[in-house]
């Protein structure tokens, strides 16, 4: 059975200023998602599932889904603020859904096979999809998941701070710890993050998570259990988020799963800020010029 690619596309891109998932960045007007789907299909993925908001379903189908017909199986699922267990209520102050863990949970009814998870607005590179497809075909199990690890220095923005999951890896290549660090930037030749007004230096080569995960379908049962626990503790906090790295970290500490860190062997880039856009357009054009992608994907 071919693995599935789950793309998290429900965010509205507040820092970028608009629905960046549908921004035309490729040489023939492609989005970053187009390149992800193209890379996944040629790496051996058989289906793509998009997590979106119901409010832009029509635009998404017309602009994106229609061109994939006949090329790869496609499903849409919807992440909405009120899609929570019946014994919980949405606080009136809540304005957005509950984070990446909640987004993945929305696909529970349409994924029954090993699957990868990515962000819609990150360009992960063909090599990353190849190593993940190989893992999902041969290595994944109910007790062994994976993530693609990228070098921190290759994931920064020149135009503002970023948040990254900083990873610790043991001698066998398994993740031992992941810590979400915010406000990471390059400053005076060093990479630092700020915590409690203190600047702390980070190793430029430390592996980081860019939210490219590989899972067995038993993850959904864990997500349901963990999401209910999260709501019990945080439902009254309007800005709290149920992040997938936190779930994976919990499962590892409970001894339920191990997570293999797969060297991505690929260049990551994205559009965290509007100012990142011209460089991203230029990088994609260069990959096309090198013959790594056709000028028109579909």
Rosetta silent file (secondary structure, phi, psi, omega in degrees, C-alpha in Angstrom):
SEQUENCE: XXXXXXXXXXXXXXXXXXXXXXXXXXXXXXXXXXXXXXXXXXXXXXXXXXXXXXXXXXXXXXXXXXXXXXXXXXXXXXXXXXXXXXXXXXXXXXXXXXXXXXXXXXXXXXXXXXXXXXXXXXXXXXXXXXXXXXXXXXXXXXXXXXXXXXXXXXXXXXXXXXXXXXXXXXXXXXXXXXXXXXXXXXXXXXXXXXXXXXXXXXXXXXXXXXXXXXXXXXXXXXXXXXXXXXXXXXXXXXXXXXXXXXXXXXXXXXXXXXXXXXXXXXXXXXXXXXXXXXXXXXXXXXXXXXXXXXXXXX
SCORE:     score description
SCORE:     0.000 S_00000001
   1 L     0.000  129.583 -179.609    0.000    0.000    0.000 S_00000001
   2 L   -72.433  145.654  178.055    1.409    3.389   -0.966 S_00000001
   3 L   -72.383  164.467  179.341    1.826    5.975    1.803 S_00000001
   4 E  -110.824  147.384  173.388   -0.291    9.124    2.033 S_00000001
   5 E  -106.178  124.494  177.786    0.869   12.730    2.304 S_00000001
   6 E  -106.371  118.723 -176.698   -1.094   14.918    4.738 S_00000001
   7 E  -108.227  122.719 -179.132   -0.647   18.646    4.090 S_00000001
   8 E   -86.540  103.621 -173.392   -1.550   21.117    6.838 S_00000001
   9 L  -126.162   24.328 -176.523   -3.054   24.059    4.948 S_00000001
  10 L   -87.848  -14.974 -178.456   -5.607   25.503    7.358 S_00000001
  11 L   -72.266  150.409 -178.171   -3.464   28.425    8.592 S_00000001
  12 L   -97.331    1.103  175.262   -4.072   31.858    7.162 S_00000001
  13 L    65.588   56.790 -173.924   -0.429   32.986    7.282 S_00000001
  14 L   -61.768  -39.745 -179.101   -0.804   35.979    9.604 S_00000001
  15 L   -71.492  -31.984 -178.217    2.872   36.970    9.533 S_00000001
  16 L   -78.499  -28.143  177.012    3.018   36.598    5.767 S_00000001
  17 L    88.670   56.508  178.846   -0.159   38.628    5.305 S_00000001
  18 L   140.994 -174.875 -177.615   -2.640   36.459    3.436 S_00000001
  19 L   -84.628   79.289 -171.905   -3.361   32.955    2.263 S_00000001
  20 H   -67.478  -17.970  178.294    0.252   32.109    1.432 S_00000001
  21 H   -61.198  -25.191 -176.473   -0.612   28.473    0.705 S_00000001
  22 H  -108.441   14.262  179.137   -2.099   29.643   -2.608 S_00000001
  23 L   -73.912  138.058 -178.724    0.581   32.168   -3.557 S_00000001
  24 L   -83.848  108.633 -175.552    2.046   31.707   -7.068 S_00000001
  25 L  -118.579  -19.796 -176.932    5.789   31.194   -6.604 S_00000001
  26 L   -81.937  173.995 -175.834    6.795   28.750   -9.353 S_00000001
  27 L   -67.583  -21.437  175.977    7.889   29.437  -12.921 S_00000001
  28 L  -121.713   31.098  176.498    4.387   28.677  -14.240 S_00000001
  29 L    85.152   16.271 -178.819    2.450   30.007  -11.274 S_00000001
  30 L   -71.526  153.301  170.778    2.831   26.958   -9.012 S_00000001
  31 L   -91.178  168.160  174.454    2.415   27.123   -5.244 S_00000001
  32 H   -60.089  -36.554  178.968    4.859   25.542   -2.825 S_00000001
  33 H   -60.424  -34.929  177.544    2.235   22.827   -2.290 S_00000001
  34 H   -57.423  -44.433 -178.949    2.427   21.955   -5.984 S_00000001
  35 H   -67.852  -36.841  177.120    6.113   21.149   -5.593 S_00000001
  36 H   -63.259  -45.600  179.819    5.451   19.106   -2.448 S_00000001
  37 H   -65.409  -41.639  178.725    2.766   17.038   -4.191 S_00000001
  38 H   -60.327  -48.641  179.059    4.976   16.619   -7.270 S_00000001
  39 H   -62.276  -41.076 -179.297    7.932   15.465   -5.132 S_00000001
  40 H   -65.357  -43.424 -178.287    5.707   13.128   -3.108 S_00000001
  41 H   -62.253  -43.086 -178.509    4.137   11.535   -6.197 S_00000001
  42 H   -77.643  -14.037  175.075    7.478   10.764   -7.815 S_00000001
  43 H   -86.770  -11.379  175.876    8.809    9.426   -4.502 S_00000001
  44 L   116.765    5.795  175.438    5.973    6.875   -4.352 S_00000001
  45 L   -73.512  143.404 -175.618    3.141    8.471   -2.361 S_00000001
  46 L  -106.284  -13.312 -176.468   -0.277    7.433   -3.642 S_00000001
  47 E  -150.479  149.648  174.097   -2.653    9.953   -2.077 S_00000001
  48 E  -125.447  134.387  177.105   -2.612   13.491   -0.734 S_00000001
  49 E  -118.519  126.467  178.932   -4.953   14.772    1.978 S_00000001
  50 E  -103.599  130.979  170.667   -5.283   18.521    2.569 S_00000001
  51 E   -97.002  114.871 -178.696   -6.396   19.947    5.912 S_00000001
  52 E  -131.920  177.597  172.290   -8.064   23.293    5.143 S_00000001
  53 L   -92.933  141.258 -179.311  -10.700   25.643    6.518 S_00000001
  54 H   -57.536  -30.306 -174.942  -14.210   25.216    5.153 S_00000001
  55 H   -63.993  -24.129  177.399  -14.351   28.953    4.400 S_00000001
  56 H  -118.655   27.600  178.171  -11.939   28.680    1.476 S_00000001
  57 H   -60.528  -46.754 -176.142  -12.946   25.244    0.147 S_00000001
  58 H   -60.480  -49.150  179.911  -14.398   26.605   -3.114 S_00000001
  59 H   -61.933  -40.440 -178.075  -11.307   28.686   -3.929 S_00000001
  60 H   -65.527  -43.780  179.241   -9.023   25.809   -2.961 S_00000001
  61 H   -63.669  -44.825 -176.409  -10.834   23.292   -5.175 S_00000001
  62 H   -67.681  -40.980 -171.674  -10.906   25.619   -8.170 S_00000001
  63 H   -88.359  -26.078 -170.706   -7.328   26.819   -7.897 S_00000001
  64 L  -124.618  -53.988 -172.088   -5.566   23.726   -6.655 S_00000001
  65 H   -65.335  -38.511 -174.345   -7.454   20.437   -6.495 S_00000001
  66 H   -58.046  -36.486 -176.375   -8.805   20.531  -10.060 S_00000001
  67 H   -77.178  -10.528  179.683   -5.326   20.384  -11.645 S_00000001
  68 H   -92.536   -6.811 -178.589   -4.389   17.245   -9.650 S_00000001
  69 L   -58.567  129.689 -179.624   -7.225   15.136  -11.041 S_00000001
  70 L    84.210   -6.344 -178.075   -5.870   11.989  -12.645 S_00000001
  71 L  -105.769  -34.425  177.759   -2.391   12.576  -11.240 S_00000001
  72 L  -161.311  147.289  177.193   -2.804   11.551   -7.587 S_00000001
  73 E   -66.085  139.658 -175.599   -5.761   10.699   -5.318 S_00000001
  74 E  -130.380  136.852  172.232   -6.936   13.758   -3.363 S_00000001
  75 E  -131.866  147.412  172.216   -9.048   14.178   -0.215 S_00000001
  76 E  -115.256  136.851  170.247  -10.030   17.327    1.694 S_00000001
  77 E  -129.854  160.944 -169.154  -10.724   17.460    5.420 S_00000001
  78 E  -122.226  130.118  175.302  -11.630   20.518    7.458 S_00000001
  79 L  -101.600  115.914  179.689  -10.129   21.937   10.627 S_00000001
  80 L  -129.247  154.605 -174.283  -12.621   24.086   12.490 S_00000001
  81 L   -60.942  -28.621 -175.296  -12.596   25.544   15.956 S_00000001
  82 L   -94.791    6.542  178.235  -15.677   23.575   17.032 S_00000001
  83 L   -86.314   76.070 -178.855  -14.395   20.135   15.968 S_00000001
  84 L  -135.176  163.684  179.414  -13.705   18.955   19.498 S_00000001
  85 L   -54.840  148.158 -172.053  -15.088   16.138   21.710 S_00000001
  86 L   -61.267  -24.404 -177.431  -18.733   16.580   22.676 S_00000001
  87 L   -87.009   12.307  176.090  -17.986   16.977   26.393 S_00000001
  88 L  -123.447  152.937  176.353  -16.011   20.197   25.837 S_00000001
  89 L  -115.974  147.192  176.889  -17.137   23.689   24.866 S_00000001
  90 L   -78.745  124.052  178.442  -15.282   26.236   22.752 S_00000001
  91 L   -64.462  145.075 -176.263  -14.427   29.291   24.882 S_00000001
  92 L   -62.657  -25.367 -178.886  -15.934   32.505   23.536 S_00000001
  93 L   -79.507  -11.162 -175.622  -12.468   34.121   23.386 S_00000001
  94 L   -72.193  130.461 -177.697  -11.140   31.411   21.070 S_00000001
  95 L  -118.264  -11.425 -178.532  -10.548   32.718   17.537 S_00000001
  96 L  -142.913  162.849  179.750   -8.601   29.950   15.764 S_00000001
  97 L   -61.684 -172.757 -161.104   -8.343   26.131   15.761 S_00000001
  98 L  -102.463   16.557  175.176   -6.228   24.159   18.159 S_00000001
  99 L   104.160 -178.820 -171.546   -2.869   23.622   16.447 S_00000001
 100 H   -67.418  -34.245  177.480   -1.083   21.020   14.348 S_00000001
 101 H   -63.762  -41.409  176.850   -2.019   18.016   16.486 S_00000001
 102 H   -64.861  -40.510  179.867   -5.684   18.936   16.122 S_00000001
 103 H   -60.826  -45.192  179.624   -5.210   19.447   12.359 S_00000001
 104 H   -62.219  -39.641 -179.057   -3.783   15.957   11.902 S_00000001
 105 H   -59.721  -27.162  179.981   -6.643   14.471   13.905 S_00000001
 106 L   -62.806  -18.989 -177.046   -9.091   15.848   11.325 S_00000001
 107 L   -95.566    8.261 -174.332   -7.804   13.216    8.850 S_00000001
 108 L   -54.721  -38.102 -174.344   -8.553   10.216   11.067 S_00000001
 109 L   -84.096   -6.009 -176.784  -11.430    8.951    8.918 S_00000001
 110 L  -120.182   -0.270  178.803   -9.603    9.126    5.560 S_00000001
 111 L  -123.795  120.502  178.766   -6.132    7.716    6.375 S_00000001
 112 L  -124.913    8.565 -175.184   -5.644    4.031    7.176 S_00000001
 113 L  -125.951  168.582  173.900   -2.079    3.604    5.892 S_00000001
 114 L   -53.957  144.446 -175.155    1.369    4.948    6.851 S_00000001
 115 E  -148.465  154.838  173.865    1.473    8.682    6.206 S_00000001
 116 E  -108.500  153.609  178.370    3.697   11.747    6.245 S_00000001
 117 E  -123.421  132.804  174.781    2.734   15.180    7.541 S_00000001
 118 E  -137.404  162.912  169.176    4.052   18.482    6.177 S_00000001
 119 E   -80.188  150.998 -179.645    3.277   22.187    6.351 S_00000001
 120 L   -72.788  -27.453 -169.285    1.702   23.709    3.248 S_00000001
 121 L  -106.679   17.245  177.291    4.071   26.671    3.084 S_00000001
 122 E  -113.341  134.093  175.510    7.460   24.941    3.438 S_00000001
 123 E   -93.802  109.306 -170.540    9.559   23.765    0.477 S_00000001
 124 L   -92.463  -22.700  179.835   11.126   20.550    1.767 S_00000001
 125 L    91.917  144.555 -174.766   13.073   19.344   -1.285 S_00000001
 126 H   -59.075  -38.388 -178.009   12.834   16.141   -3.323 S_00000001
 127 H   -60.526  -34.840  179.746   15.432   14.296   -1.226 S_00000001
 128 H   -66.277  -41.001  178.455   13.345   14.630    1.912 S_00000001
 129 H   -66.993  -33.968  179.461   10.318   13.012    0.260 S_00000001
 130 H   -66.336  -46.176 -178.757   12.503   10.179   -1.029 S_00000001
 131 H   -69.606  -33.672  179.017   13.921    9.282    2.395 S_00000001
 132 H   -70.904  -41.046  178.792   10.494    9.583    4.021 S_00000001
 133 H   -61.321  -40.158  178.406    8.821    7.407    1.374 S_00000001
 134 H   -63.745  -42.734  177.958   11.484    4.750    1.901 S_00000001
 135 H   -62.994  -45.042 -177.659   10.947    4.847    5.661 S_00000001
 136 H   -67.338  -24.601  178.260    7.160    4.599    5.334 S_00000001
 137 H   -82.617  -31.417 -169.874    7.552    1.616    2.996 S_00000001
 138 H  -125.050  -22.019 -170.453   10.102   -0.297    5.071 S_00000001
 139 L  -116.549  -24.582 -174.333   10.638    1.126    8.559 S_00000001
 140 L   -68.143  147.392  174.974    7.476    2.579   10.043 S_00000001
 141 E  -155.250  177.322  179.001    5.551    0.618   12.681 S_00000001
 142 L   -64.046  -15.846 -179.591    3.153    1.176   15.555 S_00000001
 143 L  -118.308    2.963  178.557    6.193    1.758   17.768 S_00000001
 144 E  -137.307  115.304  176.771    8.538    3.562   15.357 S_00000001
 145 E  -108.622 -173.945  178.846    7.831    6.911   13.724 S_00000001
 146 E  -152.465  161.340  169.330   10.185    9.340   11.953 S_00000001
 147 E  -143.072  148.838  173.549   10.888   12.980   11.253 S_00000001
 148 E   -83.651  129.677  179.510   13.093   14.701    8.686 S_00000001
 149 E  -105.157  131.787  178.510   15.832   16.703   10.379 S_00000001
 150 E  -115.546  148.163  176.120   17.246   19.865    8.830 S_00000001
 151 E   -68.169  133.242 -176.828   20.326   21.819    9.926 S_00000001
 152 H   -53.085  -43.088 -175.251   19.222   24.893   11.880 S_00000001
 153 H   -62.551  -18.366 -178.630   21.449   27.257    9.885 S_00000001
 154 H   -97.296   11.413 -175.592   19.599   26.290    6.701 S_00000001
 155 L  -127.304   18.593 -176.150   16.146   27.135    8.053 S_00000001
 156 L   -94.838  164.528  174.354   16.387   30.792    9.077 S_00000001
 157 L  -110.788  144.526  176.024   14.798   33.907    7.599 S_00000001
 158 L   -80.902   -3.485 -168.918   16.706   37.085    6.791 S_00000001
 159 L  -121.571   13.856  178.122   13.653   39.150    7.667 S_00000001
 160 L   162.541  178.326 -178.932   12.640   38.182   11.185 S_00000001
 161 L   -79.303  159.679  176.995   12.699   35.572   13.897 S_00000001
 162 E  -131.810  163.074  172.600   11.503   31.991   13.470 S_00000001
 163 E  -110.451  136.568 -178.815   10.336   29.184   15.746 S_00000001
 164 E  -141.149  148.939  172.657   11.962   25.765   15.440 S_00000001
 165 E   -87.581  106.961 -177.500   11.807   22.417   17.216 S_00000001
 166 E   -82.398  125.596 -170.246   15.402   21.879   18.396 S_00000001
 167 E  -107.316  141.847  168.211   16.213   18.156   18.415 S_00000001
 168 E  -109.322  135.274 -172.798   18.522   15.976   20.484 S_00000001
 169 E  -128.402  137.239  179.875   19.492   12.692   18.784 S_00000001
 170 L   -85.053  179.827 -175.855   21.134    9.570   20.248 S_00000001
 171 L   -64.821  -16.966  179.049   23.948    7.507   18.711 S_00000001
 172 L   -97.657    6.107  177.943   21.462    5.316   16.838 S_00000001
 173 L    84.175   16.649  178.922   19.775    8.243   15.131 S_00000001
 174 E  -100.966  143.332  178.093   16.678    8.329   17.326 S_00000001
 175 E   -65.796  130.479  176.326   15.137   11.500   18.700 S_00000001
 176 E  -109.058  -23.400 -177.587   15.605   11.826   22.458 S_00000001
 177 E  -162.914  146.491  174.782   14.190   15.289   23.009 S_00000001
 178 E  -139.019  125.975 -178.236   12.573   18.132   21.099 S_00000001
 179 E  -122.046  124.774  178.583   12.233   21.641   22.465 S_00000001
 180 E   -76.439  119.125  178.051   10.244   24.345   20.732 S_00000001
 181 E  -113.540  131.958  179.903   12.348   27.512   20.631 S_00000001
 182 E  -107.254  168.886  176.894   10.856   30.825   19.554 S_00000001
 183 E    55.008   44.730  175.978   12.473   34.084   18.477 S_00000001
 184 E   -87.034  135.543  179.025   15.448   32.390   16.763 S_00000001
 185 E  -156.038  163.576  174.339   17.612   34.681   14.632 S_00000001
 186 E   -93.294  125.169 -174.663   21.133   35.210   13.339 S_00000001
 187 E  -141.678  121.324  179.776   22.810   37.993   15.283 S_00000001
 188 L    53.409   40.431  177.233   26.450   39.111   15.070 S_00000001
 189 L    79.949    3.556  179.347   27.387   35.887   13.294 S_00000001
 190 E  -122.995  153.386  175.260   25.728   33.650   15.877 S_00000001
 191 E   -98.246  122.556 -176.091   22.362   31.920   15.994 S_00000001
 192 E  -131.774  157.760  166.113   20.507   32.810   19.166 S_00000001
 193 E  -127.142  156.703 -176.355   17.080   32.530   20.722 S_00000001
 194 E  -111.490  127.086  178.599   15.707   34.750   23.436 S_00000001
 195 E  -135.988  124.294 -177.295   14.132   33.352   26.588 S_00000001
 196 L    51.460   43.637  177.700   13.112   35.500   29.544 S_00000001
 197 L    66.318   13.454  177.311   15.020   38.399   27.958 S_00000001
 198 E  -110.760  131.832  178.199   18.229   36.305   27.890 S_00000001
 199 E   -87.827  128.003 -177.957   19.980   35.490   24.610 S_00000001
 200 E  -123.375  129.422 -176.603   21.121   31.865   24.326 S_00000001
 201 E   -80.669  144.956  177.776   23.368   30.620   21.508 S_00000001
 202 E  -118.348  148.508  175.045   22.441   27.558   19.446 S_00000001
 203 L   -69.046  127.915 -176.164   24.672   25.230   17.419 S_00000001
 204 L   -65.012  -21.837 -177.638   24.156   26.098   13.750 S_00000001
 205 L   -99.195    3.105 -178.965   24.231   22.423   12.761 S_00000001
 206 L   -61.765  137.412  177.656   21.769   21.124   15.352 S_00000001
 207 E   -70.102  140.703  178.036   18.934   19.181   13.679 S_00000001
 208 E  -127.070  153.125  175.324   15.570   20.893   13.779 S_00000001
 209 E   -88.492  129.110  173.619   12.059   19.745   13.023 S_00000001
 210 E  -108.663   25.802  178.916   10.304   21.528   10.180 S_00000001
 211 E    64.787   41.208  172.252    7.115   19.560   10.812 S_00000001
 212 E  -114.589   99.908 -171.762    7.896   16.791    8.305 S_00000001
 213 E  -116.517  155.093  172.682    6.806   13.641   10.153 S_00000001
 214 E  -124.867  126.035 -172.534    6.229   10.008    9.270 S_00000001
 215 E  -132.516  154.515  163.622    3.585    8.069   11.206 S_00000001
 216 L   -86.490  155.910 -176.201    1.732    4.793   11.420 S_00000001
 217 L   -65.713  -12.706  177.023   -2.074    5.219   11.528 S_00000001
 218 L   -66.277  -11.980  176.360   -2.175    4.251   15.221 S_00000001
 219 H   -56.238  -34.722 -175.849   -1.117    7.861   15.870 S_00000001
 220 H   -61.102  -37.427  177.281   -4.765    8.893   15.534 S_00000001
 221 H   -64.254  -41.526  176.620   -5.754    6.914   18.637 S_00000001
 222 H   -63.195  -41.049 -179.184   -2.980    8.615   20.587 S_00000001
 223 H   -62.439  -41.971  178.639   -4.057   12.008   19.280 S_00000001
 224 H   -60.135  -45.074 -179.816   -7.639   11.521   20.436 S_00000001
 225 H   -64.341  -45.491 -177.084   -6.480   10.576   23.914 S_00000001
 226 H   -71.363  -33.896 -179.421   -3.929   13.405   24.143 S_00000001
 227 H   -67.783  -39.395  176.514   -6.285   16.030   22.718 S_00000001
 228 H   -62.863  -41.403  177.749   -8.917   15.300   25.356 S_00000001
 229 H   -64.670  -39.499  178.211   -6.256   15.619   28.057 S_00000001
 230 H   -61.923  -45.230 -179.331   -5.055   18.866   26.471 S_00000001
 231 H   -64.869  -37.758  178.624   -8.572   20.323   26.470 S_00000001
 232 H   -58.577  -36.195 -176.683   -9.111   19.347   30.093 S_00000001
 233 H   -92.342  -22.944 -168.426   -6.039   21.387   31.023 S_00000001
 234 H  -131.389    2.375 -174.251   -6.197   24.203   28.466 S_00000001
 235 L   -58.385  -27.581 -178.359   -9.704   24.702   27.061 S_00000001
 236 L   -88.542    5.800  179.321  -10.052   27.977   28.986 S_00000001
 237 L  -107.251  103.421 -169.192   -6.810   29.390   27.520 S_00000001
 238 L   -62.800  -19.118 -178.404   -7.803   31.022   24.222 S_00000001
 239 L  -107.578    5.101 -179.434   -4.286   30.995   22.711 S_00000001
 240 L   -69.003  145.895 -179.268   -3.219   27.479   23.766 S_00000001
 241 L  -133.100  143.010 -178.597   -2.237   25.127   20.921 S_00000001
 242 L   -97.628   91.678 -172.925   -2.037   21.349   20.644 S_00000001
 243 L   -89.439  141.219  179.769    1.244   20.872   18.785 S_00000001
 244 H   -62.875  -37.514  178.234    2.293   17.580   17.203 S_00000001
 245 H   -59.623  -33.510  178.783    5.907   17.768   18.548 S_00000001
 246 H   -65.931  -39.261  179.015    4.497   17.842   22.087 S_00000001
 247 H   -64.594  -47.853  179.532    2.474   14.694   21.387 S_00000001
 248 H   -60.309  -43.089  179.611    5.477   12.857   19.922 S_00000001
 249 H   -60.469  -43.810  177.643    7.622   13.951   22.868 S_00000001
 250 H   -60.267  -46.632 -177.387    5.024   12.622   25.325 S_00000001
 251 H   -63.606  -37.036  177.531    4.784    9.275   23.511 S_00000001
 252 H   -67.129  -44.441 -178.644    8.566    8.883   23.519 S_00000001
 253 H   -67.637  -26.690  176.273    8.832    9.681   27.222 S_00000001
 254 L   -82.836   -2.630  178.939    6.053    7.185   27.934 S_00000001
 255 L    75.110   17.537 -177.098    8.042    4.521   26.059 S_00000001
 256 L   -87.319  -30.667  179.939    5.290    3.963   23.490 S_00000001
 257 L  -141.870  159.265  166.557    7.212    4.993   20.366 S_00000001
 258 E  -115.187  152.444 -178.839   10.691    5.759   19.066 S_00000001
 259 E  -125.970  114.707  178.871   11.258    8.436   16.445 S_00000001
 260 E   -78.575  131.697  175.362   13.971    8.041   13.816 S_00000001
 261 E   -93.037  113.766 -177.517   15.579   11.288   12.667 S_00000001
 262 E   -94.125  117.889  176.013   16.043   11.053    8.892 S_00000001
 263 E   -59.145  123.501 -171.454   18.739   13.365    7.477 S_00000001
 264 L   -67.088  -33.106 -177.969   16.774   15.377    4.929 S_00000001
 265 L    49.702   42.235 -177.921   19.627   15.717    2.418 S_00000001
 266 L  -154.683  159.044  178.398   17.621   18.557    0.912 S_00000001
 267 L   -94.622  126.790  176.116   17.408   22.331    1.031 S_00000001
 268 L   -94.888  143.076  164.576   14.493   23.810    2.934 S_00000001
 269 E  -155.408  161.765 -176.129   13.053   27.229    2.270 S_00000001
 270 E  -157.987 -173.684 -179.047    9.788   28.979    2.925 S_00000001
 271 L  -126.758   71.934  177.175    7.878   32.223    3.116 S_00000001
 272 L   -66.201  -41.138 -178.889    7.565   33.066    6.785 S_00000001
 273 L  -122.530  156.875  178.546    7.502   36.781    5.941 S_00000001
 274 H   -54.436  -36.532 -176.448    6.452   38.717    2.828 S_00000001
 275 H   -68.125  -16.562  177.467   10.070   39.750    2.350 S_00000001
 276 H   -74.025  -17.555 -169.750   11.051   36.064    1.944 S_00000001
 277 H   -59.858  -50.534 -177.532    9.001   35.810   -1.240 S_00000001
 278 H   -58.691  -39.232  179.853   11.476   37.118   -3.886 S_00000001
 279 H   -66.771  -37.514  179.161   14.257   34.814   -2.659 S_00000001
 280 H   -66.725  -42.928  176.499   11.912   31.824   -2.695 S_00000001
 281 H   -58.801  -43.044 -179.109   10.796   32.610   -6.253 S_00000001
 282 H   -66.763  -39.099  179.952   14.463   32.856   -7.305 S_00000001
 283 H   -65.930  -41.305  177.636   15.394   29.562   -5.615 S_00000001
 284 H   -64.922  -42.505  179.324   12.580   27.679   -7.339 S_00000001
 285 H   -60.396  -36.627  179.622   13.543   29.207  -10.695 S_00000001
 286 H   -68.714  -38.912  177.320   17.112   28.029  -10.158 S_00000001
 287 H   -63.861  -37.542  176.547   15.965   24.457   -9.414 S_00000001
 288 H   -65.861  -43.764  179.533   13.955   24.512  -12.646 S_00000001
 289 H   -59.871  -35.921  179.609   16.987   25.853  -14.529 S_00000001
 290 L   -75.325   -7.003  179.195   19.059   22.962  -13.129 S_00000001
 291 L    85.545   11.855 -179.392   16.516   20.516  -14.540 S_00000001
 292 L   -79.047  -21.224  175.626   15.323   19.263  -11.154 S_00000001
 293 L  -138.770  148.633  172.741   11.738   20.290  -11.950 S_00000001
 294 L   -69.548  158.485 -179.658    9.933   20.895  -15.245 S_00000001
 295 L   -63.108  -34.261  175.768    9.072   24.498  -16.042 S_00000001
 296 L  -123.149  118.144 -173.868    5.386   23.565  -15.759 S_00000001
 297 L   -69.118  -44.532 -170.012    4.603   20.871  -13.188 S_00000001
 298 L  -114.700    0.000    0.000    1.123   19.817  -14.267 S_00000001
